[in-house]
């Protein structure tokens, strides 16, 4: 991308960023201010609506004060005369004064009069009973004012009511203990509509059960006992304010909702949009001016410098660039000229050094080729030597082994019966037979050592043939157990245990090589286990199938465990008088075979408690 395009893009991105940030800040400040104004306005409306409902309570209390301090009411509480009842407590009085209930108790707490009506004129027994229960202990009710009135808001039968209770006394102030007078008024939709018209508000009053807000899910938005209004923008055009009014038990009874249009917020958005347009115009003009200045002072001179450098690249390092001035571009031109001079000098030196290094590399390559050839010759000679030596050693060893067995058999057949007749020769015969056994065992051990060396040599040289196939682990374990069973049974104090987990996955291996691993481990276990058991098992693990050989033999020292799989290393079994029974090759062969199949082999052991060898083979 050309620098001019980069400049265009950079100025554009910068303009977008500045405009976005500026608009965001302006919008946040302006919108925040207008949102605050909007909240303050709707808050004032909600507070006015709440105050008006409280005024209804105070008006009812004031109206009750006029009745409770009337001498006729005092007399009625004393004697319950019928004239007062028929003149003042008729259903028409309830309708004219918009009363839902009136209850009068005498000084003994007995009800002299108590009626409650629904809006249709029918009697409201639940309200009547509820208010009579309240009249039983009027002193526990919250105070309405300092003049003695008590009462508040209640919900009865799912409808909201406001009530007031006052003591009955005469106009002269007598009769403190004469009784109490209660009046209640239903906060009906008609009353709410009248209040809304007077306040010029879109106002609705709900009981808690009728509230449009789910109290359980919105408790964090609209707390039940909050004294402050909660404002919820409902849409782009409508905002609503909510506030609660508690009942006489200090629990939420009424929810006042005031709705209003969002003219203030919409005005704020218009102001933000005008600010953004003005800012965009200013940024556009500033960007054009910046581009013109950069084009004249930077871009044109950079293009001239670039064309001169391209010409030098084509023609060679002999030309030089020429940019007038004393600013950074002129300094860059001077640095380019100095670099060209340095390049000419370095190229000459580099050419000389390259020729010298090529000569040295050629000489060293010849030396390495000669050394590699000699190493390959030595490696081939070593392999031939080991193979020939193993073969040559096996041939006479086989003959020795055969003749020893023949001599032992002939001795037992032809000489032993005659020599047994002479008791003094029995010990000598036994000694000769023991010598035959020693020679036989040692030739067999030497044959095993030669075989192990030959196998290890083939594995390391990569010349061994692996006949891999999918094999069931149980088949391999059972074969090894059968092969070693005779050797273990010869020692009646050792028991052979086999544990194969069912439904094991197959492993892709050369079954003879895996058999060789198990036999090596089992032979070691037999050598060093005098009593107890030898256990061979196979189980499923995340990495594949785990084979293990455990014994209750002498165990291995913790110092020997890290080196146990090294070639020719023999562990100290704690018996200094008995020579080592191993060659130090078998475990090294086991490690090579297991690692060939991508597995791992390990050992856990403790002196006097036995050993456990584990190796894992990936499943097929």
Short mmCIF file of C-alpha atoms in Angstrom, two decimals, residues 407-409 411-412 426-440:
data_model
loop_
_atom_site.label_atom_id
_atom_site.label_comp_id
_atom_site.label_asym_id
_atom_site.label_seq_id
_atom_site.Cartn_x
_atom_site.Cartn_y
_atom_site.Cartn_z
CA UNK A 407 28.71 -88.36 29.74
CA UNK A 408 26.24 -87.82 32.58
CA UNK A 409 23.77 -90.29 31.07
CA UNK A 411 27.89 -92.50 33.86
CA UNK A 412 24.50 -93.01 35.44
CA UNK A 426 28.68 -93.05 47.07
CA UNK A 427 29.97 -89.61 48.06
CA UNK A 428 32.38 -89.56 45.15
CA UNK A 429 29.62 -90.58 42.72
CA UNK A 430 27.38 -87.79 44.06
CA UNK A 431 30.20 -85.27 43.66
CA UNK A 432 30.79 -86.33 40.03
CA UNK A 433 27.07 -86.01 39.27
CA UNK A 434 27.03 -82.54 40.86
CA UNK A 435 29.96 -81.53 38.67
CA UNK A 436 28.05 -82.73 35.60
CA UNK A 437 25.09 -80.55 36.67
CA UNK A 438 27.31 -77.49 37.19
CA UNK A 439 28.93 -77.86 33.76
CA UNK A 440 25.50 -78.39 32.19
#
